Each structure stands twice: as structure tokens, then as C-alpha cells.
XYZ file of C-alpha atoms in Angstrom:
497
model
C 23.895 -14.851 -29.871
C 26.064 -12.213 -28.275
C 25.226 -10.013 -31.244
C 22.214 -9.989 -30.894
C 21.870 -9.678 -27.367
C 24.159 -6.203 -27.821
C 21.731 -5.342 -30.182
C 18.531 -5.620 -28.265
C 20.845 -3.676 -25.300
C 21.609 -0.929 -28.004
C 17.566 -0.656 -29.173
C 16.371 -0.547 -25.384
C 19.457 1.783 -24.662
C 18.434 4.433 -27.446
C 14.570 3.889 -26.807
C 15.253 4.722 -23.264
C 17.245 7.542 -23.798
C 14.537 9.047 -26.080
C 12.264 8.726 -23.987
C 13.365 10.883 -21.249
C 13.267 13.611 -23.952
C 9.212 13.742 -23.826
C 7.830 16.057 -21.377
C 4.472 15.642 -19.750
C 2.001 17.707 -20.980
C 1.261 19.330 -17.362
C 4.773 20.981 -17.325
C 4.557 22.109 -21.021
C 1.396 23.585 -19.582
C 3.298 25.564 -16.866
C 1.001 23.458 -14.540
C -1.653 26.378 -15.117
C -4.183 23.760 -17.166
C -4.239 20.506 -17.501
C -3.420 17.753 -19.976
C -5.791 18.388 -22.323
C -7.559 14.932 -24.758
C -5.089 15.854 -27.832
C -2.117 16.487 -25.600
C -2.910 13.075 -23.893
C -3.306 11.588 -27.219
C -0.002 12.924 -28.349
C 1.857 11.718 -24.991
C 0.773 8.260 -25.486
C 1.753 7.727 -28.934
C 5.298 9.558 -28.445
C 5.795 6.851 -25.256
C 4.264 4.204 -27.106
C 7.113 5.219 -30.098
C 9.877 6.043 -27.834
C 9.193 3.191 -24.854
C 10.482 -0.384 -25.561
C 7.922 -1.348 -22.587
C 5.097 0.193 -22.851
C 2.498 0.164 -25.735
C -0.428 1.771 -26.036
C -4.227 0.290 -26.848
C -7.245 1.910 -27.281
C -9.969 -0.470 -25.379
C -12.902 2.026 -26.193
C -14.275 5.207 -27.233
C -16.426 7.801 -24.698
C -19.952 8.575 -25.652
C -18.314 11.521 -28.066
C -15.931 9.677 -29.585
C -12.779 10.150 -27.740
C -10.103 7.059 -27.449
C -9.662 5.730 -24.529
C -6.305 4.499 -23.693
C -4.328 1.906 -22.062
C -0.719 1.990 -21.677
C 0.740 -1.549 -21.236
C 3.953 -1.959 -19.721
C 5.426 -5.143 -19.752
C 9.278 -6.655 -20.570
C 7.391 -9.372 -22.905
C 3.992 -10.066 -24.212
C 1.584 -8.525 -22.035
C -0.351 -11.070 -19.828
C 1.857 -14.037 -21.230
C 3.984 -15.077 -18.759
C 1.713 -16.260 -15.906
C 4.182 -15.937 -13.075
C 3.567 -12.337 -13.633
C 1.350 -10.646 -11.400
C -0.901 -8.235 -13.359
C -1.837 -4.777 -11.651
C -4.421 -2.232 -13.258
C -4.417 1.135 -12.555
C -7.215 3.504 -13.757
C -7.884 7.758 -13.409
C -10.792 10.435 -14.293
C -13.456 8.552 -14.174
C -14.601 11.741 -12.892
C -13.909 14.616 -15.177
C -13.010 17.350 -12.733
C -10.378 15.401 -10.575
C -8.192 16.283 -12.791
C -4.518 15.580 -10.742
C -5.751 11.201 -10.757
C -4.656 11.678 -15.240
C -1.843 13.954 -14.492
C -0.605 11.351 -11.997
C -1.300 8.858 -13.762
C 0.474 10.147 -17.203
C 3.618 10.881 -14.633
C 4.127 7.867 -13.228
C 4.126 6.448 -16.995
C 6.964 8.659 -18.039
C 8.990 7.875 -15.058
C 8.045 4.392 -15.868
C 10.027 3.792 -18.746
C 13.339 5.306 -16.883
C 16.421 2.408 -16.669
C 15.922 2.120 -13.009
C 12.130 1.112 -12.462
C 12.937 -1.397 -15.285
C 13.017 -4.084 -12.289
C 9.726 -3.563 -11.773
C 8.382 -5.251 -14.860
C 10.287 -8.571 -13.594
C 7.253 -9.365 -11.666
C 4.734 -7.057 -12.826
C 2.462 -6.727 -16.105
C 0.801 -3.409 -15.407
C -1.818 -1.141 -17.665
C -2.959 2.351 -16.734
C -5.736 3.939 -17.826
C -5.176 7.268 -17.011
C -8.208 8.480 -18.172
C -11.599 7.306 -18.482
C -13.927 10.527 -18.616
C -12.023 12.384 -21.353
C -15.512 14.468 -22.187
C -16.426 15.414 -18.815
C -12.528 15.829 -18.357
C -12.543 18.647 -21.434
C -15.407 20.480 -19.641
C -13.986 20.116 -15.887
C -17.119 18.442 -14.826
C -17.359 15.370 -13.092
C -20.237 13.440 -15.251
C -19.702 11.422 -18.620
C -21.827 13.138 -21.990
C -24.436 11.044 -20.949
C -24.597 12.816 -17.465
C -23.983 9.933 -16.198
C -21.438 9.479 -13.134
C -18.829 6.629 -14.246
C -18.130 5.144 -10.835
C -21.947 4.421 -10.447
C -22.031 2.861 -13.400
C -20.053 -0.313 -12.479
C -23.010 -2.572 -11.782
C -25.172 -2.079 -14.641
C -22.538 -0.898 -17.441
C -24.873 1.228 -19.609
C -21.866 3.701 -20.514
C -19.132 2.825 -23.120
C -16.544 4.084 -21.360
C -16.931 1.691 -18.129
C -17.768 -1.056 -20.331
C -14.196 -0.640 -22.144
C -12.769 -0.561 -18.827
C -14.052 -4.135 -17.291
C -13.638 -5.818 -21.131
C -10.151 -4.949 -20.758
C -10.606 -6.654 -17.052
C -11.658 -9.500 -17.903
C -9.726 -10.273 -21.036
C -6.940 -10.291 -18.502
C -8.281 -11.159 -14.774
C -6.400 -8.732 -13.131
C -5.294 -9.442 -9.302
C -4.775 -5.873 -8.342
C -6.625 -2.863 -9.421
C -6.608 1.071 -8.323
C -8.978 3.586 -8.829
C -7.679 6.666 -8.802
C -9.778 9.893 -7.539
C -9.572 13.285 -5.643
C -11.793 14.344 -3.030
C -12.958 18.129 -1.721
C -12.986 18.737 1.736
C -14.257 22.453 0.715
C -17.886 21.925 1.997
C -20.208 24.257 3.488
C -20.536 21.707 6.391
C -16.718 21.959 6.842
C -16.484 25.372 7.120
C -19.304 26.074 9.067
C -17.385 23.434 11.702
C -14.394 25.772 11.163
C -11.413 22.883 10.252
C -11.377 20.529 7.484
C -9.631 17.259 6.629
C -6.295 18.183 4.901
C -4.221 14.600 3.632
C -2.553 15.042 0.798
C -3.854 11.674 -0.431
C -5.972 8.760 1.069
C -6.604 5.067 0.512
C -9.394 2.946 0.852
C -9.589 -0.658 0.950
C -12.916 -2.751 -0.209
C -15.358 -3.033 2.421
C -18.019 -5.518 0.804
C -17.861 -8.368 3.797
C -18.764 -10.913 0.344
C -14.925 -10.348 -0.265
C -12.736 -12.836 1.235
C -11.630 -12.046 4.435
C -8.170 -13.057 3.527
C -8.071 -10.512 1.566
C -9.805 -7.421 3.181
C -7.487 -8.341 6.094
C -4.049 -8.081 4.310
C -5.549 -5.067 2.487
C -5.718 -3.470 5.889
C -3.748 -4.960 8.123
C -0.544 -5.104 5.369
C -0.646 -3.032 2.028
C -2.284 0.028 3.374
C -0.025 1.005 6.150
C 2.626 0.113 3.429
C 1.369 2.486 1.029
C 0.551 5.251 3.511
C 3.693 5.296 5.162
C 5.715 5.180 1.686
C 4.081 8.553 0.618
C 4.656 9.840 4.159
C 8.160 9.252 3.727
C 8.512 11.263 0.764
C 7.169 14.030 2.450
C 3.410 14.211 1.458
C 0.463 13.539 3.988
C -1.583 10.654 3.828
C -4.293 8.988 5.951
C -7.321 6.385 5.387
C -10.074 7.220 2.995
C -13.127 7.781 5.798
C -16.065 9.972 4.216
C -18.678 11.381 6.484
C -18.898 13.814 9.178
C -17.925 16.982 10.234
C -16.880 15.037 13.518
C -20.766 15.685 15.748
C -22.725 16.542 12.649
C -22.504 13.018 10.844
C -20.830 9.827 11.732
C -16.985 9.002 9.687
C -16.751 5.847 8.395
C -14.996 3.755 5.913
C -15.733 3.952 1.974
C -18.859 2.281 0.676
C -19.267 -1.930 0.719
C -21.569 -0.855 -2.733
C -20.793 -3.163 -5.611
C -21.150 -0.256 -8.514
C -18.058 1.701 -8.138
C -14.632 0.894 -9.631
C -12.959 -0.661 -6.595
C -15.883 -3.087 -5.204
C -17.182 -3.920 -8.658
C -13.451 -5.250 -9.253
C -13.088 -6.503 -5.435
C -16.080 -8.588 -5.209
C -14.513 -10.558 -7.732
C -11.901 -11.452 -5.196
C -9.432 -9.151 -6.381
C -6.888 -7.022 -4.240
C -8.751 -3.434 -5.275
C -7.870 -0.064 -3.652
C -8.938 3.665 -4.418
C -6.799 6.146 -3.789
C -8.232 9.743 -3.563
C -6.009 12.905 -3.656
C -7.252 16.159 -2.227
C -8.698 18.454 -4.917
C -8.184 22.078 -5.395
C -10.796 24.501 -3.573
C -11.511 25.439 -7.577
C -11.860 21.886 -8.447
C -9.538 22.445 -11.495
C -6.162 23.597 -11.515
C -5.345 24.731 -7.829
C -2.072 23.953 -6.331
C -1.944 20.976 -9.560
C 1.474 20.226 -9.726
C 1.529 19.164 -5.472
C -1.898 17.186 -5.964
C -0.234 15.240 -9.187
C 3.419 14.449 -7.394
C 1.326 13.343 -4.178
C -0.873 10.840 -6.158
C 1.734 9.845 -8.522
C 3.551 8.663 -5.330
C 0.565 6.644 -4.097
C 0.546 4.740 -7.100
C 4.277 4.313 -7.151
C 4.076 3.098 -3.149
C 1.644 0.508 -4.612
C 3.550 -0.621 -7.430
C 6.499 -1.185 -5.039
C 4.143 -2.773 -2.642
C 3.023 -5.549 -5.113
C 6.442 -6.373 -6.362
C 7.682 -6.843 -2.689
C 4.775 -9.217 -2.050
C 3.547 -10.614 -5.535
C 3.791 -13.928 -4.915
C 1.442 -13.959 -1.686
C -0.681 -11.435 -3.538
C -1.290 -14.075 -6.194
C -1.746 -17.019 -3.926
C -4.619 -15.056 -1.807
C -6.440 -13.444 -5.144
C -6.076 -17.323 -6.483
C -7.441 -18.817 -3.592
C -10.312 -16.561 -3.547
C -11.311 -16.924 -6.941
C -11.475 -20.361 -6.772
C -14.111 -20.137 -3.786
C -15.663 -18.173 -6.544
C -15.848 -20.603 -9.201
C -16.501 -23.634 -6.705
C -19.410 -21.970 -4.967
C -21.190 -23.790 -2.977
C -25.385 -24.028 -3.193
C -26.617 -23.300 0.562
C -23.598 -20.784 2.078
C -24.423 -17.404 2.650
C -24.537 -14.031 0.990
C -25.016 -10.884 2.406
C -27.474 -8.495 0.672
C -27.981 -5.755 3.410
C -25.141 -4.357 5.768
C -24.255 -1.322 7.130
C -21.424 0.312 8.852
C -20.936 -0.173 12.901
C -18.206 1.142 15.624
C -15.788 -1.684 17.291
C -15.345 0.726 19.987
C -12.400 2.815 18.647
C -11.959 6.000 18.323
C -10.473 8.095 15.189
C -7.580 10.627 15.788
C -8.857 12.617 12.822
C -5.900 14.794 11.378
C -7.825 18.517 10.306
C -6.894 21.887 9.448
C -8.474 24.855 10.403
C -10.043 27.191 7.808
C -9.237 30.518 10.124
C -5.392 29.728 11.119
C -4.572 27.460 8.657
C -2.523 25.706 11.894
C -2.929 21.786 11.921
C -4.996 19.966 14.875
C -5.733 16.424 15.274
C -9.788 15.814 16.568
C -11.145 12.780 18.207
C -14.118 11.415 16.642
C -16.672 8.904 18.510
C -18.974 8.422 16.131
C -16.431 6.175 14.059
C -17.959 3.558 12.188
C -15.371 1.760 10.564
C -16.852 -2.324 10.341
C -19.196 -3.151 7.896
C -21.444 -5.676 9.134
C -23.905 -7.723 7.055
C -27.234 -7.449 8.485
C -29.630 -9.869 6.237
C -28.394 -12.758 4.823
C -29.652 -15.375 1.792
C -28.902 -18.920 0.990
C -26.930 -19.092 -2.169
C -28.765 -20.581 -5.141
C -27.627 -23.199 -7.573
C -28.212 -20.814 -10.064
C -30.846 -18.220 -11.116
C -33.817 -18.422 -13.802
C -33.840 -14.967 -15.959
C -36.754 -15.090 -18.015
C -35.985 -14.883 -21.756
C -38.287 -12.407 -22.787
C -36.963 -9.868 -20.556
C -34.881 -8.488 -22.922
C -33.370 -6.118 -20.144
C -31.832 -8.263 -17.955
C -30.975 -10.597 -20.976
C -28.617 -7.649 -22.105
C -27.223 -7.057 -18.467
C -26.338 -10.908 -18.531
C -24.619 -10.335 -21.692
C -22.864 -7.341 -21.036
C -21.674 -8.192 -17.332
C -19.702 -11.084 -19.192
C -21.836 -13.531 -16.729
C -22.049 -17.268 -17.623
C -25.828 -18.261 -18.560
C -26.550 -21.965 -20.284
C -30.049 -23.325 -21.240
C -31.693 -24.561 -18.740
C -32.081 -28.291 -18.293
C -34.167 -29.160 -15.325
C -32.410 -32.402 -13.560
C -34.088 -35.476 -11.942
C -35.560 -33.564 -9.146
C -35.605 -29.854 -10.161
C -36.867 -27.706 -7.428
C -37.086 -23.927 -8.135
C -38.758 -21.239 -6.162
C -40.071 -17.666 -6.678
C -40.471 -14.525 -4.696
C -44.114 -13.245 -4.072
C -43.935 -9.257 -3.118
C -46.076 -9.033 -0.680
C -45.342 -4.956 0.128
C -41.976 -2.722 -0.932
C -40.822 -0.322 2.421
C -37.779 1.577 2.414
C -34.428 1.211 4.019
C -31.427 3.329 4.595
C -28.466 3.057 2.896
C -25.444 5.219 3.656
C -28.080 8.271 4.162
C -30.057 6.979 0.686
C -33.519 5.572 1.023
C -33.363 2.984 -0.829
C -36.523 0.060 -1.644
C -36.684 -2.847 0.853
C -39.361 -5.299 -0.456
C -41.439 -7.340 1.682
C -41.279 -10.642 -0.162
C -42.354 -14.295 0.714
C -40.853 -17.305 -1.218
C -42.010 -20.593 -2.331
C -41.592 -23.654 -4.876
C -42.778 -23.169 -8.422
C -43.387 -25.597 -10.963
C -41.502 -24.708 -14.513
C -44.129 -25.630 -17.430
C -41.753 -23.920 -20.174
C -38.104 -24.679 -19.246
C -37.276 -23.393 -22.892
C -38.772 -19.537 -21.423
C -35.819 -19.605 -19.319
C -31.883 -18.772 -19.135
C -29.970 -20.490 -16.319
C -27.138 -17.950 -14.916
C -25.035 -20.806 -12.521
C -24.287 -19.146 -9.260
C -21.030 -21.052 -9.134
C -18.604 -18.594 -11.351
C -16.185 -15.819 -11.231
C -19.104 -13.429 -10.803
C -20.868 -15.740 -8.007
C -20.830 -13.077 -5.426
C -21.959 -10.106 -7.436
C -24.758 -12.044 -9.326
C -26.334 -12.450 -6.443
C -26.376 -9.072 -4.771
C -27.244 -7.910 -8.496
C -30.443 -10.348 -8.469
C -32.393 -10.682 -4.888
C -35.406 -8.413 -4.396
C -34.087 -7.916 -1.235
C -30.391 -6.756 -1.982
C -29.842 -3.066 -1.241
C -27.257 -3.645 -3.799
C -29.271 -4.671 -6.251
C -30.263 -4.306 -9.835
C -34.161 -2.924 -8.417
C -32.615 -0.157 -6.965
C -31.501 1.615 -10.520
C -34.543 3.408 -12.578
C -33.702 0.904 -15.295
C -35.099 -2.419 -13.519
C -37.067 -0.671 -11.403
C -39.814 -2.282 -13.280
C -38.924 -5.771 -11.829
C -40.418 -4.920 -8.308
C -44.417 -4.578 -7.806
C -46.436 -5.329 -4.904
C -48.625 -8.298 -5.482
C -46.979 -10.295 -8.384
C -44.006 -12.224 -8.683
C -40.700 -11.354 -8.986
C -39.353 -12.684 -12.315
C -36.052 -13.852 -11.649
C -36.252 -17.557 -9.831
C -34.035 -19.079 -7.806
C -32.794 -22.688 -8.577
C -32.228 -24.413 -5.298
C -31.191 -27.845 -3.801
């Protein structure tokens, strides 16, 4: 037994040591371009070779072909030992943030060092550190399709999103991180003469559907964790709060919308962050190598941050996943919000454009609570009609869990009548806002119908996904825009108590 234990210690030993011989691609490249798709390619498969903890999977391929990787580090089977928590970080969803990859790629390399070995005690963890690699080769932010990847989240029409929550489910991660870079560069900026300047910034899910457990520790816990860990190590960070210049626009916090990377992972009960780095003024290879160590350290602040507090981590994202799958017909779900001021005010940290000195500005038009501001009683379930071949392919590519539909002893089901289709704002987007009335419908053809259960691990998002009246909801993309004309019925029923 002692042999054999020396020999694993010798294998790990020497794949260590070779390891640390492979350079990242960015400092091959003098940090004047970036990591280009082969040099990615090559990187992963020398770690994969050289790691004894991380191996690589490709979970997809982009709309031209490209692999898209996953680099699995774990000190045993990946996913296997439940007492594990498992943490999913993904970059590039947008092609030209380019530093989220680079990061990304870093923090693997370091990953596989002797003394972040502890880490992997607690923690199954797989990066994808880049999900765009077309629109990454051409420095531009959409997907082949020109399509942008973290609106896509909701109704999963491109290949490489649809790799990225198969991989999600197939192992339920209970923390995620989408990694992105934002441009403070705007014409609005300069004309107010300063602009904001944080090396990186974090943003916590703001959908109120998400338990309140765990937006509050998100907040009130790992965030000032995580911010204060890169501030430490000598990088500037602050909240992620889009909006303004400060008397032009109001500042709030990041969307509550369920179709980016962090909500569409969130509502699902999930602890799920973005982080966003500050971008070059070029968009492209600008100051690189600062923007990559900053976000690199953001992801290692979180990584630190989930092995101090796994076990609570898991015992919240447990708890609220179980609300999930016990859902209850009759509580409700908010499908309209928007975002309101408690009365504080934000000491906005800002640069100016002239001086380059640093100022901090007070901003009153902070809007950092997301309210909900129309409500609906939760279903049993939902009736999707079968010969709706759309939504029938939605339902199967969202992973949601649809059965035949059996009417019991005392069905009662009820439709949507739209009477007239206004407009509402969202987040500065004029979005449809039906007019609808609702009553009880007799089912002549149960056999016409699939029955999606509203109690599941998706109960949340199915239903913002499949009320008329959501502002989340599937109406509101060109696709299903179909579903919603005045004076008929809206096709998807309702199955209620």
C-alpha cells in the first residue's frame, strides 16, 4: 500500500512539475494579441496532458465548428463525490471582451500549482473559458449567427449556449460566474467629462423569483468578500451598476432578465454572479495583461470564497431548489418589476477624462431594489399545444419536464383571451404588455395537449417564459412573437386548482 501511495505522490509530483513548464498563450504573445482558438486549443490539451487534476471536455461546437471546452478540475471523478460543492465558471460569451478567456486560461494554469491543490478538497470546478470562439477570432462581440450569446439564455437557439446549460444540468451546479468586461468609453461619458474606472465589478442576481436567502447572502456576504479580496491585491473593484452618466440616466443594479448567463442559472436557485472587467478604450488588446491579472483575481477571490463557506453555500442552493421542485399551485410569481431607490445614495468612484485625477460623485438617482410590480398565481402546470411545433422544441431543448396530460376528477383549466397588446418599459426597451382577460375552458382533446408541471427545477423560469403578460417572456422574442394577437386566445393554458 505504501508503494503505491509513493507512486501516485511521484506521478502527481512529475505532472505538477511539468506543468509549470506551459506558458499561457497571452505571454507567448508578448500580451500584444490575444489567445488565439488554436493557441487555446493547444493550452488545453498540454494542461489536460501535463495536469493530474484537470481534464479537458469538449461540451459543443460554435456555429463554425470550433470546440468548445471545459476544463474540469477535480482530485477524483468529477461530480462524484457529493459532499463536493460544484462551481462553474464561464468567459467570452462575447467575442471582443477578450481579458474574461485570458483570465480565465490563467487562473487554470495557476490552478494546477501544489499549493491551490487544497482547493479541490471541497470544490469540483469547470471553466469554460470561452464560449464565442468565432466572434472571439474576429474581435466582435456577436456569435456567426449575429446573435449575442448572453441573450440567448432563455430561448437557446445557438449551439454554443446550448452546450453551455447541457453541461449545467448534467451536473446541477450550485455556483456559477459569468465572466465579462465592460466599456465605460461612451460618448455620454465623455461628454459628462469623468467616467467609471474599477478595475473589475460584480453583480449579484436581481430576479426577486430567486430566493431571498440567497440574493441576501449574495449581497450582504460573498460580494463584499470578493470585492475586498481583489482590493487587497491591489486592483480596484466596486458593484456592477449600469446606467447613467450620474443626471443624464438613473444607475442601478444589473438586469432581474431571465436570458443572460447569470439569471438564467440563478432563477434556478443557484448562487450566480457576473463579474465584468473594464475593457480597453480599443476593445481589444489595450492595457491586456492588467485587465487579465484583475479578473483572474476576481475569480480566484470567488473560488476562495466558496471553499471558506461551501457547506452553507450548499445548504441555501439545496434548500432553494427544493422550494423549486415542491412548488406550490396558488403562490406567487412575479412577471413585471422594475428597479426603485430605498433612499440611498451611491458614492460613485469616477475618473476624469481631462486630468485623469480620481473623484468620487454622489448619485441620487440610485435605483438599486428590484421590485415586482404584477404578480400571477402559480399554475399546477401549463397546457402547450402539441401542434405547435415551436414551443414543443423550446420544451425540449430547455430540458423542462412535460408528461401527457391526464385530466383528474375535477380538471379545471383556463385560457387567456387578448383583449388589446400596449407597451411597457423595460430597462429603457418597449417591450409588449397584453391586455388579456382569463377564464375556464373545457378540454375536448386532452390527447392535443402536453402538460409542462409547474412544480420542477425550472418552476420559476417556466413561468416567466409562458404568461402573456411576463415582460420576461417567450412573446417578447421575434420567434414566438406569433403567440400574441388581439382577439383570439392565447395558446398556452393554464392548469389550475
Amino acid at each position: 500500500m505504501k508503494k503505491i501511495l509513493l507512486i501516485l505522490a511521484v506521478m502527481i509530483a512529475f505532472a505538477t512539475a511539468h506543468s509549470q513548464e506551459i506558458s499561457l498563450p497571452l505571454e507567448s504573445n508578448h500580451y500584444a494579441k490575444p489567445t488565439s482558438y488554436s493557441q487555446l486549443s493547444e493550452f488545453v490539451a498540454q494542461l489536460d496532458s501535463a495536469s493530474g487534476i484537470m481534464k479537458a471536455e469538449i461540451i459543443g461546437q460554435s456555429v463554425n465548428g470550433r470546440n468548445l471546452y471545459a476544463m474540469k478540475f477535480s482530485s477524483g471523478e468529477f461530480g462524484a463525490d457529493k459532499s463536493k460543492i460544484r462551481v462553474l465558471f464561464f468567459a467570452q460569451q462575447h467575442g471582443n471582451e477578450q481579458s474574461g478567456k485570458e483570465a480565465a486560461l490563467k487562473l487554470a494554469l495557476s490552478l494546477c500549482k501544489p499549493e491551490n491543490s487544497y482547493l479541490f478538497d471541497k470544490i469540483d470546478l469547470a471553466i469554460i473559458p470561452q464560449v464565442n470562439p468565432d466572434g472571439s477570432e474576429l474581435n466582435q462581440r456577436r456569435n456567426a449567427h449575429e446573435m449575442d450569446l448572453n441573450r440567448n439564455h432563455l430561448i437557446l437557439t445557438e449551439p454554443e449556449i446550448q452546450a453551455l446549460h447541457r453541461l449545467f444540468e448534467k451536473y446541477l451546479f450550485e455556483v456559477t460566474m459569468d465572466v465579462h468586461e465592460y466599456s465605460p468609453f461612451g460618448d455620454d461619458w465623455k461628454k459628462y467629462g469623468y467616467r467609471k474606472n474599477a478595475d473589475v465589478t460584480l453583480g449579484v442576481t436581481t430576479n426577486v423569483n430567486v430566493s431571498e436567502k440567497i440574493r441576501e447572502f449574495s449581497n450582504k456576504v460573498a460580494a463584499p468578500y470578493v470585492m475586498k479580496y481583489i482590493s487587497d491585491r491591489g486592483f480596484s473593484s466596486f458593484v456592477y451598476c449600469p446606467g447613467g452618466p450620474p443626471g443624464v440616466d438613473y444607475i442601478r443594479h444589473s438586469t432581474f432578465d431571465i436570458n443572460d448567463g447569470r439569471q438564467s442559472l440563478g432563477i434556478l436557485n443557484s448562487l450566480s454572479f457576473i463579474q465584468e472587467g473594464m475593457n480597453g478604450e480599443d476593445t481589444f488588446v489595450e492595457n491586456l495583461q492588467h485587465r487579465t491579472e484583475a479578473q483572474a483575481t476576481g475569480l480566484k477571490a470567488m473560488l476562495e470564497f466558496v471553499y471558506l463557506n461551501s457547506g452553507q453555500i450548499q445548504t441555501l442552493v439545496a434548500d432553494g431548489r427544493k422550494n423549486l421542485l415542491t412548488a406550490k399551485a396558488g403562490k406567487t410569481v412575479s412577471v413585471q418589476a422594475s428597479h426603485f431607490s430605498d433612499g440611498r445614495k451611491l458614492m460613485l468612484p469616477l475618473v476624469s477624462w481631462n486630468t485623469k485625477t480620481d473623484t468620487v460623485v454622489e448619485v441620487t438617482d440610485y435605483r438599486p431594489v428590484v421590485k415586482s410590480t404584477y404578480d400571477i398565481d402559480r399554475p399546477l402546470g401549463y397546457l402547450v399545444p402539441k401542434k405547435n411545433t415551436d414551443l414543443v422544441e423550446w420544451l425540449s431543448i430547455q430540458n423542462i419536464t412535460q408528461q401527457e396530460y391526464t385530466p383528474g376528477k375535477h380538471p379545471k383549466v383556463e385560457h387567456y383571451y387578448v383583449r388589446d397588446i400596449d407597451s411597457i418599459d423595460f430597462e429603457r426597451d418597449m417591450i409588449v404588455n397584453p391586455i388579456v382577460e382569463s377564464s375556464t375552458v373545457n378540454i375536448s382533446d386532452p390527447a392535443e395537449y402536453i402538460f409542462v408541471p409547474a412544480a420542477q427545477l425550472k418552476a420559476n423560469m417556466i413561468v416567466q417564459a409562458l404568461e402573456p403578460k411576463s415582460m420576461l417572456g417567450l412573446i417578447t422574442y421575434k420567434q414566438y412573437a406569433g403567440l400574441l394577437k388581439t382577439a383570439t386566445y392565447f395558446p398556452v393554458l393554464r392548469v389550475i386548482k
